[in-house]
Short mmCIF file of C-alpha atoms in Angstrom, two decimals:
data_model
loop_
_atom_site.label_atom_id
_atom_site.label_comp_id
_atom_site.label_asym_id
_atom_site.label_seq_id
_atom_site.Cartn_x
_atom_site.Cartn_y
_atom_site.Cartn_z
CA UNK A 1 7.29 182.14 305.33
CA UNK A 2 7.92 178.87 307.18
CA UNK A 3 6.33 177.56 310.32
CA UNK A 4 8.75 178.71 312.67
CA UNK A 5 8.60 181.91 311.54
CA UNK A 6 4.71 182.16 311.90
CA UNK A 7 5.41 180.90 315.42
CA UNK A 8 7.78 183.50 316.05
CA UNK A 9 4.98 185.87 314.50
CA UNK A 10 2.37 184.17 317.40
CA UNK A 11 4.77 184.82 320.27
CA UNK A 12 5.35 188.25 319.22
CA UNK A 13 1.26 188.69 319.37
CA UNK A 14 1.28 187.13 322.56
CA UNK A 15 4.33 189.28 324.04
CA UNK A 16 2.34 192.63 322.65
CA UNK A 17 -1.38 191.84 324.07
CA UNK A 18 0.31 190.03 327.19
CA UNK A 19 -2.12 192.15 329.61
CA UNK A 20 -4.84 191.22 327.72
CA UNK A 21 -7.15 188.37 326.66
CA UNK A 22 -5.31 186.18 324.49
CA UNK A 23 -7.13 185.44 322.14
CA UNK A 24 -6.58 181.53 320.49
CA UNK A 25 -8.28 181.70 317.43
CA UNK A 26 -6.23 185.04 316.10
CA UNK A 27 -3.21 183.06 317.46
CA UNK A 28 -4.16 180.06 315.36
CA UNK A 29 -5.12 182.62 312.63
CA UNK A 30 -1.18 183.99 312.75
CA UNK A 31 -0.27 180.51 312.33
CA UNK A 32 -2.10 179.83 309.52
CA UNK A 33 -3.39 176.78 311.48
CA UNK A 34 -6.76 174.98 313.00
CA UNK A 35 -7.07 176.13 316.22
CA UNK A 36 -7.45 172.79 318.18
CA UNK A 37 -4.20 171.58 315.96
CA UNK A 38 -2.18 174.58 316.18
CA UNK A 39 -2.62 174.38 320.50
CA UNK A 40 -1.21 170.69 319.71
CA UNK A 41 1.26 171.53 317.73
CA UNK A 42 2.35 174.33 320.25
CA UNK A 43 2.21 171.95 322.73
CA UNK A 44 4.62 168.97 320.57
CA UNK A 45 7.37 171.60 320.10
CA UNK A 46 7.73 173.52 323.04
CA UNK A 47 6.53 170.22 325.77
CA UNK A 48 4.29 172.95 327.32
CA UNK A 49 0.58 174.14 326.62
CA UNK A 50 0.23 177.39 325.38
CA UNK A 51 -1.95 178.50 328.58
CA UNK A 52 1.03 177.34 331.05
CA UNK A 53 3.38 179.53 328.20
CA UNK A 54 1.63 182.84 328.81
CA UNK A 55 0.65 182.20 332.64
CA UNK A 56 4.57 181.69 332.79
CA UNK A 57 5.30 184.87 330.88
CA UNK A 58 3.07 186.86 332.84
CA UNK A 59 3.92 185.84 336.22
CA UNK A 60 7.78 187.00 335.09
CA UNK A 61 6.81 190.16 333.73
CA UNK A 62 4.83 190.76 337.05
CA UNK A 63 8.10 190.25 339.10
CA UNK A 64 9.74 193.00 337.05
CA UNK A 65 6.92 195.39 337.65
CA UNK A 66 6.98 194.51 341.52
CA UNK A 67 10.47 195.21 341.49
CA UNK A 68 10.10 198.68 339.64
CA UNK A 69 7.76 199.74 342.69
CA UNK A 70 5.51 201.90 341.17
CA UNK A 71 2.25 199.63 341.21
CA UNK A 72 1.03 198.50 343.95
CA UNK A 73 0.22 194.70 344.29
CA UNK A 74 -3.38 194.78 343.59
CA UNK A 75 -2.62 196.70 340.50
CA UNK A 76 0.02 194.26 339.06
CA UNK A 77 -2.58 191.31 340.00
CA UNK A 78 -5.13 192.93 337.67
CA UNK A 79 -2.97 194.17 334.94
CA UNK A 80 -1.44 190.85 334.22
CA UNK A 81 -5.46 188.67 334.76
CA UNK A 82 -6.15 188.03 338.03
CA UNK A 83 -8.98 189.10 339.52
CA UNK A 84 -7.82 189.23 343.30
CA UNK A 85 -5.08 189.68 345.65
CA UNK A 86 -5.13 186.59 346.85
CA UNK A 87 -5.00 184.54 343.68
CA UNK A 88 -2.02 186.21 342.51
CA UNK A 89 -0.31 185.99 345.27
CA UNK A 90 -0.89 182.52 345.63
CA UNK A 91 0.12 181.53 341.76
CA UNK A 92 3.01 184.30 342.50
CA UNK A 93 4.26 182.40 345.59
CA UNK A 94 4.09 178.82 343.78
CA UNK A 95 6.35 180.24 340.48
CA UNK A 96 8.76 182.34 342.22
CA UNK A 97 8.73 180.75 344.97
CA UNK A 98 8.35 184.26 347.47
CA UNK A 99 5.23 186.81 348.17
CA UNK A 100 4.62 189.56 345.68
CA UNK A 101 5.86 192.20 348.97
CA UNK A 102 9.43 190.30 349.24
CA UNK A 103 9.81 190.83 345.20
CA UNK A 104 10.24 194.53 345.83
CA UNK A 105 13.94 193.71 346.97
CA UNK A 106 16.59 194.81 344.18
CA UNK A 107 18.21 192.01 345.14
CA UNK A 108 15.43 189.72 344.93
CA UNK A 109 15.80 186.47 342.40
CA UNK A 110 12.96 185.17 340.36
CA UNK A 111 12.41 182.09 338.59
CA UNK A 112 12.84 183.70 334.91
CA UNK A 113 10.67 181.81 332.00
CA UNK A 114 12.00 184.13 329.07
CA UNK A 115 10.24 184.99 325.88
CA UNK A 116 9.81 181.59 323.32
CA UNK A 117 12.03 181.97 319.99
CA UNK A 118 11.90 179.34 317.48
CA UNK A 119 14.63 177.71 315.14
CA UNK A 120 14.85 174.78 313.03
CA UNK A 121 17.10 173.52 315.44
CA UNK A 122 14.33 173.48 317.98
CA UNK A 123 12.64 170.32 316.58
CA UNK A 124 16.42 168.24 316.67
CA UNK A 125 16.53 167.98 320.48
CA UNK A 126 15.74 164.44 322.34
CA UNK A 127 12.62 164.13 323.53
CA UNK A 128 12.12 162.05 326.65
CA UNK A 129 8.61 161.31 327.67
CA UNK A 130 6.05 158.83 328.74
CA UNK A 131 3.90 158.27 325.23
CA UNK A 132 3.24 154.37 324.53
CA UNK A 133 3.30 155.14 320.46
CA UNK A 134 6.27 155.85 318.32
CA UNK A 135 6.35 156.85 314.97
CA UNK A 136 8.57 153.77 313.53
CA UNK A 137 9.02 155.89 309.74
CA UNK A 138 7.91 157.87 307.69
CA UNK A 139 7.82 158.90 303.97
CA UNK A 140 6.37 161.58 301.81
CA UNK A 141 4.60 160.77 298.70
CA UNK A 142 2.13 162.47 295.99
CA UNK A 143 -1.08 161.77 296.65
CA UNK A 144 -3.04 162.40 293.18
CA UNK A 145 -6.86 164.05 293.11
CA UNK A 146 -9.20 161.49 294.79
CA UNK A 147 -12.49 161.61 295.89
CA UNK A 148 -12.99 160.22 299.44
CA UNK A 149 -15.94 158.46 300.20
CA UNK A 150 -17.29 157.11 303.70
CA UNK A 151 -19.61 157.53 306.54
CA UNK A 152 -19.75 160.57 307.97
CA UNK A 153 -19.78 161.61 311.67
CA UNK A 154 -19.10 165.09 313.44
CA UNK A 155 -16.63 164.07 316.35
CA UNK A 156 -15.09 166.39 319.27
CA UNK A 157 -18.40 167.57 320.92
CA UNK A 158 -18.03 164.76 323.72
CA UNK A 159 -18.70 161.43 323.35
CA UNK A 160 -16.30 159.82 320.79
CA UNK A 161 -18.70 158.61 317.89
CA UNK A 162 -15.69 157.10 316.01
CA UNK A 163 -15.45 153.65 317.39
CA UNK A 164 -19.26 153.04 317.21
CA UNK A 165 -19.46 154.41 313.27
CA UNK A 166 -16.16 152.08 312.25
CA UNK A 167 -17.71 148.96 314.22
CA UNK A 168 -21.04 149.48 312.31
CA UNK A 169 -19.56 150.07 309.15
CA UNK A 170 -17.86 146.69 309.47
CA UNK A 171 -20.82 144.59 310.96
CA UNK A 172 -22.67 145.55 308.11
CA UNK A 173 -20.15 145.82 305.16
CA UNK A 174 -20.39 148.84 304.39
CA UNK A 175 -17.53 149.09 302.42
CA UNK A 176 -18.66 146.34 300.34
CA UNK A 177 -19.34 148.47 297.33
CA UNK A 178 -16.10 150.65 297.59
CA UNK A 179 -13.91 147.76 297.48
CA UNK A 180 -15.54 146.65 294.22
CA UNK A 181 -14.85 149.79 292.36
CA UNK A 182 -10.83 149.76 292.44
CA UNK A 183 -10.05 152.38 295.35
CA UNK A 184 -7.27 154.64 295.02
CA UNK A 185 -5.41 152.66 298.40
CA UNK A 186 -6.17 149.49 299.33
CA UNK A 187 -6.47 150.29 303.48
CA UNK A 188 -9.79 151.96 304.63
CA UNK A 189 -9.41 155.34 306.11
CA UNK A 190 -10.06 157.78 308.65
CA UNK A 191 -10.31 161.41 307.30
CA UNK A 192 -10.64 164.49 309.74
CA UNK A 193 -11.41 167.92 308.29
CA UNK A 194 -13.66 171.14 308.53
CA UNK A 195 -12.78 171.79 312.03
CA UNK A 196 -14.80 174.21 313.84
CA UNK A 197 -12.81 176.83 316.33
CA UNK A 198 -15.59 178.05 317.81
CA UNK A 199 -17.26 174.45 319.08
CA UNK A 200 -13.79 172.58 318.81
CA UNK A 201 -15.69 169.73 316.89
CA UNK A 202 -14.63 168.16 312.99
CA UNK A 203 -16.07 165.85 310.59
CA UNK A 204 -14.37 162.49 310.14
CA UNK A 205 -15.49 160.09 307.27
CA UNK A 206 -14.74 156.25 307.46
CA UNK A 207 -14.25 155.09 303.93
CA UNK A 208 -12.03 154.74 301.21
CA UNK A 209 -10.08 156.73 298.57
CA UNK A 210 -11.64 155.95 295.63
CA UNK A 211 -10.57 157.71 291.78
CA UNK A 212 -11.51 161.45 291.68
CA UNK A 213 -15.13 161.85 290.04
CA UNK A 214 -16.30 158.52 290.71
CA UNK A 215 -20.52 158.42 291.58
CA UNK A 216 -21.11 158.20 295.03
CA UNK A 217 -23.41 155.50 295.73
CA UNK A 218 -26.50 156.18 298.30
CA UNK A 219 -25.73 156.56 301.69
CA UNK A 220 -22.30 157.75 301.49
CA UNK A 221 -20.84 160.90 302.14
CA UNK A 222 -17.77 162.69 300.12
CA UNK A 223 -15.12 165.47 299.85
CA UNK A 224 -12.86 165.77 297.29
CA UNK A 225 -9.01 166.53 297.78
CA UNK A 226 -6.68 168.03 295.90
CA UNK A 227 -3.39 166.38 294.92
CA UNK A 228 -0.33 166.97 297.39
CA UNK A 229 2.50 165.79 298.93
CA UNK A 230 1.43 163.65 302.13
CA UNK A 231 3.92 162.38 304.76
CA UNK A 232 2.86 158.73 305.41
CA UNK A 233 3.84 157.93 308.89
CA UNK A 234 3.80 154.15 310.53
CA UNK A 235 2.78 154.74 314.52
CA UNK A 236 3.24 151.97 316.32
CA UNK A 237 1.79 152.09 319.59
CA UNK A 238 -1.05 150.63 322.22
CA UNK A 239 -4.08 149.88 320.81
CA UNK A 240 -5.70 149.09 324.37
CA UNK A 241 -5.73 152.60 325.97
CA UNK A 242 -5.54 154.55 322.57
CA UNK A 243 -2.20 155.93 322.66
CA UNK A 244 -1.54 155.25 318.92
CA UNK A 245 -5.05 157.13 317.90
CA UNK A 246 -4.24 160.33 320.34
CA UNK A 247 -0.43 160.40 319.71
CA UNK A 248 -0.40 160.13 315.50
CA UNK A 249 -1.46 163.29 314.68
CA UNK A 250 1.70 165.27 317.33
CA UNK A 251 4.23 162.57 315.83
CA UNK A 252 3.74 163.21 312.43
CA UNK A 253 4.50 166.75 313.05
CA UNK A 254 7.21 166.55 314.90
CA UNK A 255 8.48 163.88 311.79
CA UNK A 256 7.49 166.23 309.59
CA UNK A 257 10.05 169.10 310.67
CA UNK A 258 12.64 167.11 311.37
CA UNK A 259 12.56 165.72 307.58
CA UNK A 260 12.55 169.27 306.01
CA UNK A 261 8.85 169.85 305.41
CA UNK A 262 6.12 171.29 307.16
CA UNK A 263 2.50 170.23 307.63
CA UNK A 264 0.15 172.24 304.85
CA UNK A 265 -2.68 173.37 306.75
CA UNK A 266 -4.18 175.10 303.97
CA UNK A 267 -5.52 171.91 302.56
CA UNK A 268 -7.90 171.07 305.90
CA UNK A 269 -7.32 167.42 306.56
CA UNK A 270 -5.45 164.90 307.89
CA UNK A 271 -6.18 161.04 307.88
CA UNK A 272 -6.09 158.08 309.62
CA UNK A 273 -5.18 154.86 307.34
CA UNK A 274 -5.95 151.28 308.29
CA UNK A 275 -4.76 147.97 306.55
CA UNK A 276 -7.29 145.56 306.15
CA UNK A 277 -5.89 142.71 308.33
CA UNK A 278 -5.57 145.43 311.34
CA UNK A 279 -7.07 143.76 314.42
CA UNK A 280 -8.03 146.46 317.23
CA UNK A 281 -8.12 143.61 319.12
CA UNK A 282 -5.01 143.11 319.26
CA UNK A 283 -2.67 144.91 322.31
CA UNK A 284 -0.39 146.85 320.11
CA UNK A 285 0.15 147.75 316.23
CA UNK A 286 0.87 149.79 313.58
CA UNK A 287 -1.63 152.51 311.50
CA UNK A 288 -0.36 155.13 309.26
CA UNK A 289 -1.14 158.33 309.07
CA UNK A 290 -1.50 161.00 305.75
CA UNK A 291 -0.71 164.79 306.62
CA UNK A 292 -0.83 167.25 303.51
CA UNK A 293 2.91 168.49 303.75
CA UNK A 294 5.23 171.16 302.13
CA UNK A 295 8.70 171.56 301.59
CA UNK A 296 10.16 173.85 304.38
CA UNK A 297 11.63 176.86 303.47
CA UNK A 298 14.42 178.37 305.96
#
C-alpha cells in the first residue's frame, strides 16, 4: 500500500465519523505517519490544513441536509459541531455565502467543496506560492548503519531550544572529538525523531554520523539507525527569517513523490545536514536534508 492510498484510507475515516470528533492521532495512525508530520504533509499536498478540509466538508454536507428539510437548523448546527445557532449560521453564511433558512430552496446553489481523492498525478501540478526556500535537487542514496551522536534537546514545547544548543555546541567545540574519529559524513547534523502526539514535542540531536558501534564519549547522547535509502535534498532558501529551516521538511516530500518514492515513516527520523563552511550569518544558503524513503508502489 502506497501513500496515496493510505490517504485515500484517512479521507474515507474522515467522510464516515464526519459528525463526530475527528480524531488526529487515529488519522495519523491510518497514515502510518507522526501526527505533527502527517498534518504537514496533508497540508503540502492538498495547499489546505486538514481542519479547514473537514470544516469545508461539513459545512457542504450541512447544505444538503438543510435542503432535505427534515432537521431543523439547530439540529443540523449540532450534528455537524457547532454548539449554537448563531455560530453556524455565521460560518454557514461566510462559505455559502446565504443563511441556513434560504438553503431550504430546491433551487438554492451552494459553494460545493467535494470529498478529497488522491492520485499520483496529484503531486505533478504547479504550485504557486509565497515560500522564500526552494528545493534546488535532490538525490536518493543508501545510507549504511551509523550511530549518531550529538547533544540532545527535546524541541516543540515552545521556545525553540535549537539555535541556543547549536551556538553552544560551537562556542565550545563540542564536536571536537567527533571530528577526530572519522565520521560517517563530513557536515554536522540535525536529527529529529521520537515525536510525541500527545505533547507535539521531538528530540533533536546536534552531532555527527559517526561508524555504527563506535563508544560514545561522555556527555553525548546517541541513537542508532538502521541502513536505508535517504533522499538528500539541497534547500536553498532565507536564512534571516527561517524559511529554509520551516520549509525543508514539506519540500522534501513533495520531491519525494514526484521522484517515485515515498517518505518511510516507519524508521522515525528525519535530519537536518550542515556543511562545515555554512555561515547562518549569511542572508541566504543552501542545507540538505536526509528523509528515510521507499520506492513507491502504484
Amino acid at each position: 500500500m502506497n501513500a496515496f492510498e493510505r490517504m485515500n484510507m484517512v479521507i474515507d475515516y474522515i467522510e464516515e465519523n464526519i459528525t463526530e470528533e475527528i480524531n488526529y492521532k487515529q488519522a495519523a495512525a491510518i497514515a502510518c505517519c507522526p501526527q505533527n508530520q502527517f498534518q504537514r504533509f496533508f497540508s503540502y499536498i492538498t495547499e489546505i490544513t486538514l481542519t479547514e478540509y473537514i470544516r469545508r466538508r461539513r459545512l457542504t454536507l450541512s447544505a444538503f441536509e438543510l435542503q432535505k428539510g427534515k432537521l431543523r437548523v439547530i439540529d443540523v448546527a449540532l450534528k455537524y459541531g457547532y454548539d449554537s445557532h448563531a455560530s453556524f449560521t455565521r460560518a454557514f453564511r461566510d462559505f455559502h455565502g446565504i443563511s441556513p433558512t434560504k438553503a431550504r430552496n430546491k433551487s438554492t446553489v451552494f459553494n460545493i467543496y467535494p470529498k478529497l481523492t488522491f492520485q499520483i498525478q496529484n503531486m505533478n501540478k504547479e504550485r504557486s506560492d509565497s515560500k522564500m526556500a526552494v528545493l534546488g535537487k535532490i538525490e536518493f542514496i543508501e545510507l549504511p548503519a551509523v550511530r549518531m551522536i550529538g547533544k540532545k534537546v527535546v524541541n516543540g514545547g515552545g521556545n525553540n531550544p535549537v539555535p541556543e544548543l547549536w551556538e553552544k555546541c560551537f562556542r565550545e567545540n563540542t564536536f571536537d572529538v567527533l571530528e577526530c574519529s572519522s565520521p560517517v559524513i563530513e557536515y554536522y547534523i540535525g536529527w529529529m525523531g521520537e515525536y510525541n502526539n500527545e505533547t507535539g514535542t521531538f528530540t533533536y540531536l546536534a552531532g555527527m554520523l559517526m561508524p555504527a558501534g563506535m563508544k560514545v564519549p561522555d556527555g553525548f547522547d546517541y541513537r542508532d539507525l538502521q541502513s536505508c535509502i535517504v533522499g538528500n535534498g539541497f534547500i536553498n532558501g532565507d536564512f534571516a527569517n527561517g524559511d529554509v529551516f520551516s520549509h525543508s521538511h514539506d519540500l522534501m516530500v513533495g520531491g519525494i513523490l514526484e521522484n517515485g518514492y515515498e517518505p518511510d515513516y516507519s524508521y522515525g527520523w528525519s535530519a537536518e545536514v550542515y556543511a562545515k563552511d555554512l555561515s547562518f550569518d549569511a542572508e541566504e544558503g543552501t542545507i540538505n536534508y536526509f528523509c528515510p524513503c521507499k520506492k513507491l508502489h502504484v
